[in-house]
Coordinates of C-alpha atoms in Angstrom, one line a residue:
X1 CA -19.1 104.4 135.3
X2 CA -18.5 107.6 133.0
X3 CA -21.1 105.5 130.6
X4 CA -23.6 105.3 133.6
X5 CA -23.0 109.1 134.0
X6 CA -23.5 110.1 130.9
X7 CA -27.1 108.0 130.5
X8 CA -28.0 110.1 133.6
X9 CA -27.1 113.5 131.8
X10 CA -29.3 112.3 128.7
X11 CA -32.4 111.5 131.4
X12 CA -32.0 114.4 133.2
X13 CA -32.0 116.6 130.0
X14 CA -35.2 115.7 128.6
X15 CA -36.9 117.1 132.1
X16 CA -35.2 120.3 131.5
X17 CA -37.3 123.3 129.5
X18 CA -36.8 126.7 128.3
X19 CA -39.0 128.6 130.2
X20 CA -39.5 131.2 127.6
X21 CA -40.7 128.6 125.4
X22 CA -42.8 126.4 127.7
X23 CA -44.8 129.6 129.7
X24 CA -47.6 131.1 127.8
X25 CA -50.5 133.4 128.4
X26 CA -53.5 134.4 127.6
X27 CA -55.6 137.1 128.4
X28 CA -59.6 136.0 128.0
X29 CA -63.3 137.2 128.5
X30 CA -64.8 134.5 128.6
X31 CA -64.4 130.3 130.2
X32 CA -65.1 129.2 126.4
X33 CA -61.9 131.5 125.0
X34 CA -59.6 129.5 127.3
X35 CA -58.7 126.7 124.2
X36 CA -58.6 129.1 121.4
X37 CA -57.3 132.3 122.7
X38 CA -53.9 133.5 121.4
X39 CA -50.5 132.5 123.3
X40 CA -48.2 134.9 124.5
X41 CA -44.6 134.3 125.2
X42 CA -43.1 136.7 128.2
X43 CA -39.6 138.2 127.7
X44 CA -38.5 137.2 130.6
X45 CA -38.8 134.5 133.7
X46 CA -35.5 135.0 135.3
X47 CA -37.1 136.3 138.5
X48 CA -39.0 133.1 138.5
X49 CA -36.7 130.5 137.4
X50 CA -33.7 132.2 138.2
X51 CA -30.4 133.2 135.2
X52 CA -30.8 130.7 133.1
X53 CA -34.5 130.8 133.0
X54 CA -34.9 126.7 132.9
X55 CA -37.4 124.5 134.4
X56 CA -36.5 121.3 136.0
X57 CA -38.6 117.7 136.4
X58 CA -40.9 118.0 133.4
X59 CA -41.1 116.5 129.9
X60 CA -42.9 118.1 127.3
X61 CA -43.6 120.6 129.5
X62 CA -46.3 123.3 128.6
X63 CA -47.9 125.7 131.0
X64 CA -50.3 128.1 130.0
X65 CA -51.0 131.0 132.2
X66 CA -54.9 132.7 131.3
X67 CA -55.9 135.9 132.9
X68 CA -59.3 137.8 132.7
X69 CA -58.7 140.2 130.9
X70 CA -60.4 143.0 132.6
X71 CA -59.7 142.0 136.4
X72 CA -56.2 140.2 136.0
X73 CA -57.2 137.3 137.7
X74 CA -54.3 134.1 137.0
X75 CA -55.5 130.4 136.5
X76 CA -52.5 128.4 135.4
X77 CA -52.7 125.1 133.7
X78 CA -49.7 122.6 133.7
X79 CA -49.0 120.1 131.1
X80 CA -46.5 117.5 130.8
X81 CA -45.9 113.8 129.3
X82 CA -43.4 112.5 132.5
X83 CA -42.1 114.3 135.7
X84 CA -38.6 113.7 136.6
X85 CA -38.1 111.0 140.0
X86 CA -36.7 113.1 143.1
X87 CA -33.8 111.6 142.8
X88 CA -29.7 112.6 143.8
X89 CA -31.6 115.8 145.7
X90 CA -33.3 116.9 142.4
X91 CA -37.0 117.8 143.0
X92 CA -38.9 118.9 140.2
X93 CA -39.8 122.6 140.4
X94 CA -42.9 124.1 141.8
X95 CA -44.0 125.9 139.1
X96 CA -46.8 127.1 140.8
X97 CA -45.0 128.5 143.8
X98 CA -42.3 130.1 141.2
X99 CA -44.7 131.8 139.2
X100 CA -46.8 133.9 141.8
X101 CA -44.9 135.0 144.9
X102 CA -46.5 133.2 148.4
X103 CA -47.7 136.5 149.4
X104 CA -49.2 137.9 145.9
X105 CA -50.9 134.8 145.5
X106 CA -54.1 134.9 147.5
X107 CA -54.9 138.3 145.2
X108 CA -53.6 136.6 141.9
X109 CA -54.1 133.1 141.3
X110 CA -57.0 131.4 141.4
X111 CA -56.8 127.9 141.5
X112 CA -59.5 126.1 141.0
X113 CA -61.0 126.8 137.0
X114 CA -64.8 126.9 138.5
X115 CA -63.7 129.5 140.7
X116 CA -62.0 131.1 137.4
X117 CA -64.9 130.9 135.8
X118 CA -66.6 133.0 138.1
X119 CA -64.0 135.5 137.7
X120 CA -64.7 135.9 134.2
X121 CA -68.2 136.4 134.8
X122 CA -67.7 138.6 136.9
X123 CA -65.3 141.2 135.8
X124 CA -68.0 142.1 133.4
X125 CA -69.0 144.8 136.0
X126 CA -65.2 145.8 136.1
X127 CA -65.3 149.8 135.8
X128 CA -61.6 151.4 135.2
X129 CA -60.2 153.2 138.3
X130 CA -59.4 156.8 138.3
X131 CA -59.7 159.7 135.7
X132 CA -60.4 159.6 132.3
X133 CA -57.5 162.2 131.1
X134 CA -57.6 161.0 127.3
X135 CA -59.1 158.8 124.8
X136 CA -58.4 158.1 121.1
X137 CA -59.5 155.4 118.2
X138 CA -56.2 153.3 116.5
X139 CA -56.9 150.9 113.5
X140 CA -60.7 151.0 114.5
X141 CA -60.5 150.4 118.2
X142 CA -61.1 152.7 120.9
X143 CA -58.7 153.5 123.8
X144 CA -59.1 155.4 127.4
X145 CA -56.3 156.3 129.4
X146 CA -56.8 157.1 132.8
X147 CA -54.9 158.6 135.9
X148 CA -54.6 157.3 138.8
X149 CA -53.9 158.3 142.5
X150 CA -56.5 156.8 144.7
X151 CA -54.8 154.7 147.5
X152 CA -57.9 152.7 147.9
X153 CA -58.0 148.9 149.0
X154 CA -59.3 147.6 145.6
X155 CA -57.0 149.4 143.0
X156 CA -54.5 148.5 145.5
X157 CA -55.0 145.0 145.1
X158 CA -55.7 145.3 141.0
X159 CA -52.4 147.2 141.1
X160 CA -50.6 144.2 142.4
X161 CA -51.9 142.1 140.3
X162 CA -50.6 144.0 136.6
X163 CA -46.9 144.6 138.6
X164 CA -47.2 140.8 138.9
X165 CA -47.9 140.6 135.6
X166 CA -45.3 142.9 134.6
X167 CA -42.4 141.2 136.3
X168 CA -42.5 138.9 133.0
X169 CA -41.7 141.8 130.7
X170 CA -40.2 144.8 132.7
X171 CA -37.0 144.4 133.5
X172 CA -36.5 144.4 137.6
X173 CA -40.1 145.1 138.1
X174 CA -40.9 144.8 141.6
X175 CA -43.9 145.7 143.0
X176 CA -44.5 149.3 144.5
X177 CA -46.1 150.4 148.0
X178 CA -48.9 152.2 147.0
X179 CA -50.0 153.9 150.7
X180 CA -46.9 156.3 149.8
X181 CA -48.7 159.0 148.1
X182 CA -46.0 160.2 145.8
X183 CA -47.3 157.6 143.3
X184 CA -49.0 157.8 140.6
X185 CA -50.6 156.1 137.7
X186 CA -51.7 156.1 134.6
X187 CA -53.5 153.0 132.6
X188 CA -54.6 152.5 128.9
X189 CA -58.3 150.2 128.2
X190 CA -59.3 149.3 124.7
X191 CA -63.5 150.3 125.2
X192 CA -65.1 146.8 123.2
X193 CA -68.7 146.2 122.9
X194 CA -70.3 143.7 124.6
X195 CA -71.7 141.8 121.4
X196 CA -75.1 141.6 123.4
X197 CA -77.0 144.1 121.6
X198 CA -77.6 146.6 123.6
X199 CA -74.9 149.0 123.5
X200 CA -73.0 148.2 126.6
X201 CA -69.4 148.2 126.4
X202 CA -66.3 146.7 128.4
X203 CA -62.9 147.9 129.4
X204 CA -60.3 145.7 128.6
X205 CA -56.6 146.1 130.2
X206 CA -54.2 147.4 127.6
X207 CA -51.3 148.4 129.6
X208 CA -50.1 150.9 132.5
X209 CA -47.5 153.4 133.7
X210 CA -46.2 153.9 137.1
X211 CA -44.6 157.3 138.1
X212 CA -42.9 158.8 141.4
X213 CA -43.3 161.9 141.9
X214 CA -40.0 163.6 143.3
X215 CA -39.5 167.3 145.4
X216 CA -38.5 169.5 143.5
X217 CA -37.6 173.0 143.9
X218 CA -40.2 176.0 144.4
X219 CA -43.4 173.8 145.3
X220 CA -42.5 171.8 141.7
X221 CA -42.3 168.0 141.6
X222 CA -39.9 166.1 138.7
X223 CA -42.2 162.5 138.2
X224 CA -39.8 159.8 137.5
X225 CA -41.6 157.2 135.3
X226 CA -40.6 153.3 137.2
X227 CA -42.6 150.9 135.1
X228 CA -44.2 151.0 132.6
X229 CA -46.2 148.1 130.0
X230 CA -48.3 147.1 126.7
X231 CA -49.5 144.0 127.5
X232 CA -48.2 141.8 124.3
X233 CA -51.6 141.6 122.1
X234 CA -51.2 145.3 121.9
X235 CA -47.8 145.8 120.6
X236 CA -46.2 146.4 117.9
X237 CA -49.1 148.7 116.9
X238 CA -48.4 152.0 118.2
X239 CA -50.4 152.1 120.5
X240 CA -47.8 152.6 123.1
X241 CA -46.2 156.2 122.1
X242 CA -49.9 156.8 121.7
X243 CA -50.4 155.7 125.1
X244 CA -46.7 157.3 125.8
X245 CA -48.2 160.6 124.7
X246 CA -51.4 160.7 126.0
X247 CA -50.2 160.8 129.8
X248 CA -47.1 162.8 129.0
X249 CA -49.9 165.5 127.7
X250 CA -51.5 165.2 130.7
X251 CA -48.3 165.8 133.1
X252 CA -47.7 168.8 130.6
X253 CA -51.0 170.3 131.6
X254 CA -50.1 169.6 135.4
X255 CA -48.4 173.3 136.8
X256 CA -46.7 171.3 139.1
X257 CA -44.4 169.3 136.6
X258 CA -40.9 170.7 136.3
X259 CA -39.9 167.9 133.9
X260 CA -40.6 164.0 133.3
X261 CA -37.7 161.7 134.3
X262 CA -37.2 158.1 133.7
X263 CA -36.0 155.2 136.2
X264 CA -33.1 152.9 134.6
X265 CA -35.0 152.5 131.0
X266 CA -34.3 149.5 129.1
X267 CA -33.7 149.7 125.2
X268 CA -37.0 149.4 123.9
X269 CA -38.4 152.2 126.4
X270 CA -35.9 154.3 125.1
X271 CA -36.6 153.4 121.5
X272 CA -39.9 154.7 122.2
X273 CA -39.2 157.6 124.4
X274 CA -37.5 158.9 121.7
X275 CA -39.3 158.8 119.2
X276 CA -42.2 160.1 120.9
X277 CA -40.1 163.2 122.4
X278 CA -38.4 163.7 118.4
X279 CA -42.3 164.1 116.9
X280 CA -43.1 166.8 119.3
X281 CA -39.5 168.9 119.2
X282 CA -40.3 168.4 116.0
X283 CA -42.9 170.8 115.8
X284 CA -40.8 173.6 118.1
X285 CA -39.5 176.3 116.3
X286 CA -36.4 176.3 118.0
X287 CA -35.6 172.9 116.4
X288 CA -36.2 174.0 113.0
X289 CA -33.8 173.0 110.3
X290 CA -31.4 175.8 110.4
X291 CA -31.4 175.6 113.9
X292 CA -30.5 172.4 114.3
X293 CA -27.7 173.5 111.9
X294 CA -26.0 175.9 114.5
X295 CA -25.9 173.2 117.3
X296 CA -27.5 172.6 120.9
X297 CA -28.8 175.8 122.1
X298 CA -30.0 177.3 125.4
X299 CA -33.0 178.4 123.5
X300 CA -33.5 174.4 122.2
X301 CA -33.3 173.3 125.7
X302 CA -35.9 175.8 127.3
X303 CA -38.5 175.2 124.6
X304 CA -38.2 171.6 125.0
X305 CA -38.4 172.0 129.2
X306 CA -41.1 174.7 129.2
X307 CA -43.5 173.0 126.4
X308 CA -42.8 169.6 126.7
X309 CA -41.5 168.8 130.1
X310 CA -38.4 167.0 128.8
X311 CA -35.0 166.9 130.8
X312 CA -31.8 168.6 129.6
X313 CA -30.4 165.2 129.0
X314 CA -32.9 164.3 126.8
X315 CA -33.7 167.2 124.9
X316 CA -30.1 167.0 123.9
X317 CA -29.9 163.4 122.6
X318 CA -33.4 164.3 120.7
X319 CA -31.2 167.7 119.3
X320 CA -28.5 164.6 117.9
X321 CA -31.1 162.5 116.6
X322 CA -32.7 165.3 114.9
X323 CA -29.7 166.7 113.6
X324 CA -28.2 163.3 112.2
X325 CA -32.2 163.0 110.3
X326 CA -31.2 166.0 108.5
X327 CA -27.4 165.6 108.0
X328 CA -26.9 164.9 104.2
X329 CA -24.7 161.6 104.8
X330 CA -22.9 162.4 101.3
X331 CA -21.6 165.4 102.1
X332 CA -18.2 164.6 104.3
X333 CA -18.4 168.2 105.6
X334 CA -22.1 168.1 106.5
X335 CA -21.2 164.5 108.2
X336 CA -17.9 165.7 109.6
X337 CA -19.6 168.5 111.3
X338 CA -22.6 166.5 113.0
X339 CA -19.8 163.9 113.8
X340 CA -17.6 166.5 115.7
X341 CA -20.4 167.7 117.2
X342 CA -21.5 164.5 119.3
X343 CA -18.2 163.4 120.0
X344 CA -17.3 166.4 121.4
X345 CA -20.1 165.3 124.0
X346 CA -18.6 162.3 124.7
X347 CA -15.2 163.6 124.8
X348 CA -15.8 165.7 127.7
X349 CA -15.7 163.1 130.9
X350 CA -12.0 162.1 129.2
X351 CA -10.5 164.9 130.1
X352 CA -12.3 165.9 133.3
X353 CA -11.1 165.2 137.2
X354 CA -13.6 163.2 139.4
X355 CA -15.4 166.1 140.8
X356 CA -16.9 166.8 137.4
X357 CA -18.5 163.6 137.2
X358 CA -21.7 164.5 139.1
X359 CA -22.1 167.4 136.9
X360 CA -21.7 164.7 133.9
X361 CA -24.8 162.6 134.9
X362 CA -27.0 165.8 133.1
X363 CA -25.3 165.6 130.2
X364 CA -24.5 161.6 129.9
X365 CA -26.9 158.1 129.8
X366 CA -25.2 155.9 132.4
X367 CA -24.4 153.9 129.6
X368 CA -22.0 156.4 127.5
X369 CA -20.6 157.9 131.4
X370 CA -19.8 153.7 131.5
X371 CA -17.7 153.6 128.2
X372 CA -16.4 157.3 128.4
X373 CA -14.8 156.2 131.7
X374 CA -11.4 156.3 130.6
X375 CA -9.6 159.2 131.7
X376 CA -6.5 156.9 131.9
X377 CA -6.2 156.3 128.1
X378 CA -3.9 157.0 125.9
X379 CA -5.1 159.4 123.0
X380 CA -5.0 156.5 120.3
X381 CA -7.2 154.5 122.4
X382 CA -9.5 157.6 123.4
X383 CA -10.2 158.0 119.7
X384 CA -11.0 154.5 119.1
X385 CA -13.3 154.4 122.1
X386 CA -14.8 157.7 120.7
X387 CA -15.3 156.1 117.4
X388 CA -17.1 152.7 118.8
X389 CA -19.2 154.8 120.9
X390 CA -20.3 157.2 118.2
X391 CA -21.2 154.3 115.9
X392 CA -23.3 152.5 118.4
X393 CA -25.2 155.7 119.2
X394 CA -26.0 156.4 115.6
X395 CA -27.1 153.1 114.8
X396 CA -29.4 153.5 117.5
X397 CA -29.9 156.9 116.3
X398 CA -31.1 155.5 112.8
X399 CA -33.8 153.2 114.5
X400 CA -35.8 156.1 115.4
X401 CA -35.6 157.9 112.5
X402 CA -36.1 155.2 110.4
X403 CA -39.7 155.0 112.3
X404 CA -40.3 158.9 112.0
X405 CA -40.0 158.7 108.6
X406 CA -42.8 155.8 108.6
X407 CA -44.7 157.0 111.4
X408 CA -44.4 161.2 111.0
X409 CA -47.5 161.2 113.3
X410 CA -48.5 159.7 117.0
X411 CA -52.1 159.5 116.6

């Protein structure tokens, strides 16, 4: 009997796949790009195949996922040497019906590859929605970013089908109703010629932001970016503080704007936010050398709000990452002093009551209010806790100044 069970384990195993390693995508221009176009691997596919992100019922499974690259149009192939028998109330998955949600899927998938192909042909009169706000060359291509606020049917519909998209590399991404006007959007196109001679060009989908824009007070708003993605053959590249930038100029140039927020941002956003937000403060006076030198200042935290649009909370952490850059790591007082500095920061929700705490959030990531939640702590653990946490936020700290020092420029 246990021998019987365990040759049903073995079977059963070899119809279960990793579905980061069996989805892939492509994004393509043409029916004839389909075989040889690159493969992309999402992040994730836990809203699709649930926590552990595993397919059941197929062996040697492989499903490629190709979109037009302009339109965002889905055509999924599925390949596979043996599906598993429905057998013990196992039924191979739908992969199908996982990947594209019942009621997204008239807009996004198109199943039948002739009727794909006529998507591709098709997009090629595929014009970018909105207003052009910037545009910029990288490594010899050319980008447009443009802002969007139309509510129309269309972008509407194209809308859904990127969010879609995105759900495979944003964390929680969900997708937004865009008849509530407080939305807004920005995407980035890399501008390719059309190879047919004549000078025409194309606008390929390069990635997009999504904002909410929330009341604030005298007639201001505070927008609060949600989502935002570089679809994978553009990363790693820079192209996505450039793209970063470029909108975040364009909300600086908007009266309106109190300051730019950001909705539950996942490490890599960060990463990049910061970065971006160091290499401007950079070039404010009030975050000059000596400056930094003396510590967080009013003055720092006004420059940073009325030129760049950036929150308290943020123009402080870019103040500590700025200040650690220039901290002369073999000099124990010039080390102690930054080092007293931050945790000072994070000592302050120790030793205050529960009322304070709202007061905190300006101050404090969710993440450090998490670990500095301890006002029940001994003072030997407090400083252990204070230690851990200042380690963690300097090697995090490092990782954007490591890419300042090889990337001292945006565009």
């Amino acid at each position: 009997m246990v021998m019987e069970d365990l040759t049903n384990v073995d079977r059963n195993r070899k119809y279960i796949s990793d579905g980061l390693q069996a989805v892939k995508m492509t994004f393509v221009q043409d029916i004839n790009e389909m075989n040889t176009a690159p493969r992309y691997s999402p992040d994730m596919v836990y809203q699709h195949f649930g926590e552990e992100e595993t397919i059941y019922g197929y062996a040697d499974l492989e499903v490629t996922i190709h979109h037009s690259a302009q339109t965002l149009y889905s055509y999924i192939n599925i390949c596979y040497s043996s599906k598993a028998k429905n057998d013990n109330g196992l039924e191979a998955d739908d992969i199908e019906d996982k990947l594209v949600h019942i009621d997204v899927r008239p807009n996004v998938l198109v199943t039948e590859k002739g009727a794909f192909n006529q998507k591709l042909i098709s997009q090629k009169n595929f014009q970018p929605y909105g207003e052009m706000v910037h545009k910029f060359q990288s490594k010899g291509k050319n980008f447009e970013v443009y802002r969007v606020t139309e509510q129309s049917e269309d972008f509407n519909l194209f809308l859904e089908r990127i969010q879609t998209l995105g759900m495979f590399f944003i964390e929680c991404c969900s997708l937004t109703d865009n008849t509530e006007e407080n939305w807004l959007h920005y995407f980035i196109y890399e501008r390719c010629d059309t190879g047919e001679g004549d000078g025409s060009t194309i606008a390929k989908v390069a990635g997009f932001a999504t904002l909410y824009k929330f009341y604030n007070y005298f007639e201001k708003v505070r927008p609060r970016i949600a989502q935002m993605l570089l679809l994978p053959q553009y990363r790693k590249s820079g192209i996505g503080a450039q793209f970063m930038e470029s909108f975040l100029r364009d909300l600086r140039a908007t009266p309106e704007v109190f300051d730019v927020t950001v909705e539950s941002p996942g490490d890599q956003f960060t990463f990049l936010r910061d970065y971006v937000d160091c290499i401007n403060c950079m070039n404010l006076p009030e975050f000059s050398s000596e400056n930094l030198k003396n510590g967080f200042s009013d003055k720092m935290r006004m420059a940073a709000l009325d030129k760049l649009k950036i929150s308290k909370a943020q123009s402080r952490r870019v103040y500590e990452i700025l200040r650690f850059r220039q901290t002369n790591k073999k000099d124990k007082e010039d080390l102690k002093a930054q080092r007293i500095d931050v945790k000072r920061r994070l000592y302050a929700p120790m030793k205050r009551s529960e009322r304070d705490w709202k007061r905190l959030n300006l101050a404090l990531t969710q993440e450090e209010l998490r670990q500095a939640a301890c006002g029940e702590m001994d003072e030997e653990t407090k400083f252990s806790t204070l230690t851990q946490m200042y380690d963690r936020l300097m090697e995090s700290y490092q990782k954007t100044i490591d890419r300042i020092e090889a990337h001292p420029n945006i565009f």
